[in-house]
CSV table of C-alpha atoms in Angstrom, one decimal:
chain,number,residue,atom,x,y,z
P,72,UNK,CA,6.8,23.4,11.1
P,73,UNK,CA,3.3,22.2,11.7
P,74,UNK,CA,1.3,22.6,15.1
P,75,UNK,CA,-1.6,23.5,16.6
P,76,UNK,CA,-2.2,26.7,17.9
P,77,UNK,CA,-4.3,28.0,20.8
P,78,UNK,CA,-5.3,30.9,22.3
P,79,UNK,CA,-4.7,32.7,25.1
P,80,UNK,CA,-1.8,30.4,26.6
P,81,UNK,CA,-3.0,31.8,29.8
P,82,UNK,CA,-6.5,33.6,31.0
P,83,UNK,CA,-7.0,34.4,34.8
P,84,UNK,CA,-11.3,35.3,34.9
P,85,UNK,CA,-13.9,35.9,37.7
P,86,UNK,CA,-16.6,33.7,38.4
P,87,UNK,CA,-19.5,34.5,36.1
P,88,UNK,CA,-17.7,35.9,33.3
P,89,UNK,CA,-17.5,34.4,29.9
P,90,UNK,CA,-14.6,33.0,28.6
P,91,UNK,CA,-14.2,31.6,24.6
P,92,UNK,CA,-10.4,29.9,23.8
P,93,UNK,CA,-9.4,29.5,20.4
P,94,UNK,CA,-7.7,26.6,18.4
P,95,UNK,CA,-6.2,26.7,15.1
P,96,UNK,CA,-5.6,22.9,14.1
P,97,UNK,CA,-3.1,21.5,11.5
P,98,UNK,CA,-4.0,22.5,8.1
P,99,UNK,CA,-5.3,19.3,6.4
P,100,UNK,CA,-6.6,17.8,9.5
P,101,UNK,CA,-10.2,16.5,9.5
P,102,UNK,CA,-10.1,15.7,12.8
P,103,UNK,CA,-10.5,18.2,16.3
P,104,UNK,CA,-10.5,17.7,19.6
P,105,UNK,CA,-11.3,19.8,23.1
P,106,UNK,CA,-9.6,18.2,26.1
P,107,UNK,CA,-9.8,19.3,29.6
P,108,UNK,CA,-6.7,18.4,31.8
P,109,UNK,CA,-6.6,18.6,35.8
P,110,UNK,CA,-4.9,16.7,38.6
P,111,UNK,CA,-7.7,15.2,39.8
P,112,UNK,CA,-9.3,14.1,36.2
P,113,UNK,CA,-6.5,13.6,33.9
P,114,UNK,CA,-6.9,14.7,30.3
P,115,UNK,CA,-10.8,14.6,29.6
P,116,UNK,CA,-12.1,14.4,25.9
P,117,UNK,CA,-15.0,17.2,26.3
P,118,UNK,CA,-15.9,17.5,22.0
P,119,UNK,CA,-14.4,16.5,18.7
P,120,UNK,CA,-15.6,17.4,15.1
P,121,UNK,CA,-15.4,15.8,11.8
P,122,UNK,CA,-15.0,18.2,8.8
P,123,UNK,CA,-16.2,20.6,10.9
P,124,UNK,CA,-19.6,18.8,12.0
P,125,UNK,CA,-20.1,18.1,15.5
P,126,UNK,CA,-19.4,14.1,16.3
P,127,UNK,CA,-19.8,14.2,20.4
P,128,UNK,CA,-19.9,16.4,22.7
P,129,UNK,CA,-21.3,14.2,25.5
P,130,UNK,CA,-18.2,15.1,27.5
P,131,UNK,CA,-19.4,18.9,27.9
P,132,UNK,CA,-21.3,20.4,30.4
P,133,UNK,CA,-24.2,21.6,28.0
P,134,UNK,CA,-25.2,24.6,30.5
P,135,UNK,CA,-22.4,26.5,30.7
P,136,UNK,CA,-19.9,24.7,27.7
P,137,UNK,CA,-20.6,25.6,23.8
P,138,UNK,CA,-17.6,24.3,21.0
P,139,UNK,CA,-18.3,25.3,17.3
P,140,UNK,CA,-15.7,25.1,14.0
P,141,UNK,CA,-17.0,28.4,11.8
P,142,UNK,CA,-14.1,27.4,9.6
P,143,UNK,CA,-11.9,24.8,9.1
P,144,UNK,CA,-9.3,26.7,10.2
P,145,UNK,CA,-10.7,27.5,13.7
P,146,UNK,CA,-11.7,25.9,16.8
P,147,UNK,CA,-13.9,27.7,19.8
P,148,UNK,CA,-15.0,26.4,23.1
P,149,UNK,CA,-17.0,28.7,25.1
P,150,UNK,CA,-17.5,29.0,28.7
P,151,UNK,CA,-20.3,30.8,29.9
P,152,UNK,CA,-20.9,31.5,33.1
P,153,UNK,CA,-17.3,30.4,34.0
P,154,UNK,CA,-16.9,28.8,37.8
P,155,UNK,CA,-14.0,28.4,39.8
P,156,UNK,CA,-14.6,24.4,39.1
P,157,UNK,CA,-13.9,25.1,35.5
P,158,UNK,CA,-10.0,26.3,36.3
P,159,UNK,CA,-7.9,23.5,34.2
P,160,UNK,CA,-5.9,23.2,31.1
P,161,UNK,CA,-7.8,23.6,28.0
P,162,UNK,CA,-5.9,21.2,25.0
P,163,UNK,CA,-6.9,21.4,21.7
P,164,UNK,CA,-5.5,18.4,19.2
P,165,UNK,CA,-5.9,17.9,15.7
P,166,UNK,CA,-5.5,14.6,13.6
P,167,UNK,CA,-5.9,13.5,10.0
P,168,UNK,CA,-8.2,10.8,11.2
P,169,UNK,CA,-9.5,7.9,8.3
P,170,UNK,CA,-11.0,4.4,9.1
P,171,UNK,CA,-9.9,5.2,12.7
P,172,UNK,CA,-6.5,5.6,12.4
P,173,UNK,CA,-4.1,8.7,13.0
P,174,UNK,CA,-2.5,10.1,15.7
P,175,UNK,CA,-3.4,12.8,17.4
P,176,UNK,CA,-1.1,16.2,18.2
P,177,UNK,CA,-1.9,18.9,20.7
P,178,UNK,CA,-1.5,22.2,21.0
P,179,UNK,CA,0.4,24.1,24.1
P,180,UNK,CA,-2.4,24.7,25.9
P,181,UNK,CA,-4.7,27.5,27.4
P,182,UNK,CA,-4.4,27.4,31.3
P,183,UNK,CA,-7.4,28.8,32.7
P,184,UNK,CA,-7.9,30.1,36.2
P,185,UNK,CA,-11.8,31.0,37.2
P,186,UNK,CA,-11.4,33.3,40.5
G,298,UNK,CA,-16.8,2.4,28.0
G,299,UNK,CA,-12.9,2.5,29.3
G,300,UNK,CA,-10.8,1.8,31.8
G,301,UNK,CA,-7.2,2.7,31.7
G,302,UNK,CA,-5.0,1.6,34.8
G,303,UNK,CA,-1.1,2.7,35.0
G,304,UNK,CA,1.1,3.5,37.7
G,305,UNK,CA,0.4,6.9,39.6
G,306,UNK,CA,4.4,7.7,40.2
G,307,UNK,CA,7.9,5.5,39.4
G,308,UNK,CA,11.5,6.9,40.0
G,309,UNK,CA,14.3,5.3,38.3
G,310,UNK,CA,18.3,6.0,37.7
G,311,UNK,CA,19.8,7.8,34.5
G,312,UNK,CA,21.2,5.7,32.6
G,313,UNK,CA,18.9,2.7,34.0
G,314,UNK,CA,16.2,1.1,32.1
G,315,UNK,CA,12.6,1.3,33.6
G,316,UNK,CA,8.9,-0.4,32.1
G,317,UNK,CA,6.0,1.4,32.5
G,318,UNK,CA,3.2,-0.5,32.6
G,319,UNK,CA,-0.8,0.0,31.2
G,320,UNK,CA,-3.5,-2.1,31.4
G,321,UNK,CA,-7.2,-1.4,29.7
G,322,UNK,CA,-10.7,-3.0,29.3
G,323,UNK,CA,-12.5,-2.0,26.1
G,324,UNK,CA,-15.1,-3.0,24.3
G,325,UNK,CA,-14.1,-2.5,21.0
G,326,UNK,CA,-10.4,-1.8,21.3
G,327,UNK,CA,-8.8,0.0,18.3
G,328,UNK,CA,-5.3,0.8,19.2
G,329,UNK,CA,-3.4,1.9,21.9
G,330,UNK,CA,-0.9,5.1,22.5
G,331,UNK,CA,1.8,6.4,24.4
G,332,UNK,CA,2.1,10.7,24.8
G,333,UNK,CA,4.9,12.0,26.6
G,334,UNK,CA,3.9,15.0,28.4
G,335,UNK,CA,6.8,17.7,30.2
G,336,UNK,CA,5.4,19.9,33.1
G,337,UNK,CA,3.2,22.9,31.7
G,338,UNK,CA,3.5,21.4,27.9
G,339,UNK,CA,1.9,19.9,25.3
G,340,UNK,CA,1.4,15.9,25.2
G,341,UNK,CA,3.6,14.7,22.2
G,342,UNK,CA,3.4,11.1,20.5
G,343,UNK,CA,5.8,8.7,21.0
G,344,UNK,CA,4.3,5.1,19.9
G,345,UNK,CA,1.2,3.6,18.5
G,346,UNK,CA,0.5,-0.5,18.6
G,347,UNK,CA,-2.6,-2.5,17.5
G,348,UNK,CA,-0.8,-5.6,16.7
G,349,UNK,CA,0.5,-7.6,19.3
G,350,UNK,CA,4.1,-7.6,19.8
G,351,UNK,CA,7.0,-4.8,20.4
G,352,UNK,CA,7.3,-1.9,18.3
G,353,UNK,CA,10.7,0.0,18.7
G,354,UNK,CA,11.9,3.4,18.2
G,355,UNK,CA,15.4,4.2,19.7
G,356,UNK,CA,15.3,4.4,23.1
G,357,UNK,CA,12.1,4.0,23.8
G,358,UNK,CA,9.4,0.5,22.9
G,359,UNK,CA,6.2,-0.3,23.2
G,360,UNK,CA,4.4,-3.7,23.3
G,361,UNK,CA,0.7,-4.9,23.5
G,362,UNK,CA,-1.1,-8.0,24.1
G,363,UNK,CA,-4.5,-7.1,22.9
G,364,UNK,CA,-5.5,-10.7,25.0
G,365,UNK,CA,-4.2,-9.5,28.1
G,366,UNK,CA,-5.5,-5.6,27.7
G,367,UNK,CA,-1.9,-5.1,28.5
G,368,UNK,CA,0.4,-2.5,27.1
G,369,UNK,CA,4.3,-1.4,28.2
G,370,UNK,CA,6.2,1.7,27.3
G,371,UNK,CA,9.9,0.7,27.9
G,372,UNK,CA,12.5,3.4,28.4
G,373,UNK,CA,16.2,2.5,27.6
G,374,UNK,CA,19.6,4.1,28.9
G,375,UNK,CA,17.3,7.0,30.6
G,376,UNK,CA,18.0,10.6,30.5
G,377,UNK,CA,17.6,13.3,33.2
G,378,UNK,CA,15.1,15.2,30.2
G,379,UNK,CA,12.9,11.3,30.3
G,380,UNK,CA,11.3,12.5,33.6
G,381,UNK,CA,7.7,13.6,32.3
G,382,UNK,CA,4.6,12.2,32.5
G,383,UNK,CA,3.6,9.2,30.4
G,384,UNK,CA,0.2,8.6,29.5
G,385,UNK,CA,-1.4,5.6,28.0
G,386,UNK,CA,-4.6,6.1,25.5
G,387,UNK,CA,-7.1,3.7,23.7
G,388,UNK,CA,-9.0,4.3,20.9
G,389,UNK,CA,-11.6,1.9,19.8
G,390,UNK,CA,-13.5,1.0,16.8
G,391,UNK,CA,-16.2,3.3,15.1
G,392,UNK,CA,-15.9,6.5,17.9
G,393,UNK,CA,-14.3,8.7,15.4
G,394,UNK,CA,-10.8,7.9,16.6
G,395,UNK,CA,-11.0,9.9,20.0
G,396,UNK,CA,-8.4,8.5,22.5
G,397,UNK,CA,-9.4,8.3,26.0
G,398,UNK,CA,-6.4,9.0,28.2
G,399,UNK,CA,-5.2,7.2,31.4
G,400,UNK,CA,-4.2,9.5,34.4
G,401,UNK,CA,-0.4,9.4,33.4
G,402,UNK,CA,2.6,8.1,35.4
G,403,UNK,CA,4.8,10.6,36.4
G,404,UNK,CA,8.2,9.2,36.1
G,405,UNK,CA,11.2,10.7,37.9
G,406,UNK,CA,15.3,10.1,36.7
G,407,UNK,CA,17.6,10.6,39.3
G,408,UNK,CA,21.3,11.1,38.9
């Protein structure tokens, strides 16, 4: 059964301290995504990648907020220095995206919790 | 840029039928989706339009009038495990098929 796969599920840090989730997407996926999800904000696309190149990240803090693919078979986003602000859950989704079409599907989840 | 508007909270009866309602302004609209998402899990798919008109699938149908920037997710014969939250997404043309999410509307069944 095909899914997405993130880790940690859950990751309780102090403020300053760096923090890197992991995603492995659906093998044969071109397509990845880092969402942020809160109360407040909903689920908020923060960087997707193409075959592993970069498309946007325009939805990342750049100071503090790095997401790479080293291989097509993982996903990082970085938090460094972490901040109590940043406390949310972390999706990571994967899609066989062509000529804009595909759905998307989501892994559980990494809750993080910035003390 | 988006804008996605659907109901914050709705409670409704099991067994009952209840609409949930989404409407969007786009610039270059692309498709629009329906995730159901249980408390502390993962946002699944349940329906995908870009045609106007209603798509079904069991229980649950969706319909779009691209004209209107309208969209409803309709929930048949409900089911205590229905309550979830229900979020609406748009993807639009040539933005590498991201989906921008509404906030979700939180739908209670009651007995």
């Amino acid at each position: 059964d095909a899914r997405v796969t993130q880790t940690p599920r859950h990751k309780v840090t102090e403020m300053g301290q760096e923090v890197t989730m992991r995603c492995q997407p659906i093998l044969g996926h071109n397509t990845v995504f880092w969402y942020r999800q809160t109360m407040m904000q909903g689920l908020e696309l923060l960087a997707y990648f193409r075959n592993r190149a970069p498309l946007d990240d325009s939805g990342m803090p750049k100071d503090r907020f790095s997401a790479e693919m080293p291989d097509a078979t993982l996903a990082t986003l970085k938090i460094q220095p972490s901040e109590p602000r940043d406390s949310a859950v972390y999706f990571c989704a994967s899609g066989f995206i062509t000529g804009d079409t595909g759905e998307l599907f989501f892994g559980e989840g990494s809750r993080l919790t910035v003390l | 840029g988006q804008n996605i508007d659907q109901p914050t909270e709705m409670t409704a009866t099991e067994g009952a039928i209840v609409q949930i309602n989404c409407t969007y302004q786009t610039s270059g609209f692309n498709g629009l989706f329906w995730y159901q998402q249980h408390a502390g899990e993962a946002p699944t798919f349940l329906s995908y339009n870009v045609l106007d008109g209603l798509e079904e699938k069991g229980r649950f149908s969706s319909f779009l009038s691209r004209s209107k920037g309208y969209s409803y997710l309709l929930l048949k014969e409900l089911q205590m495990k229905d309550s979830a939250s229900y979020l609406c997404a748009v993807r639009e043309y040539n933005q590498g098929g991201k989906l921008i999410f509404g906030q979700g509307t939180e739908l209670s069944v009651k007995p």
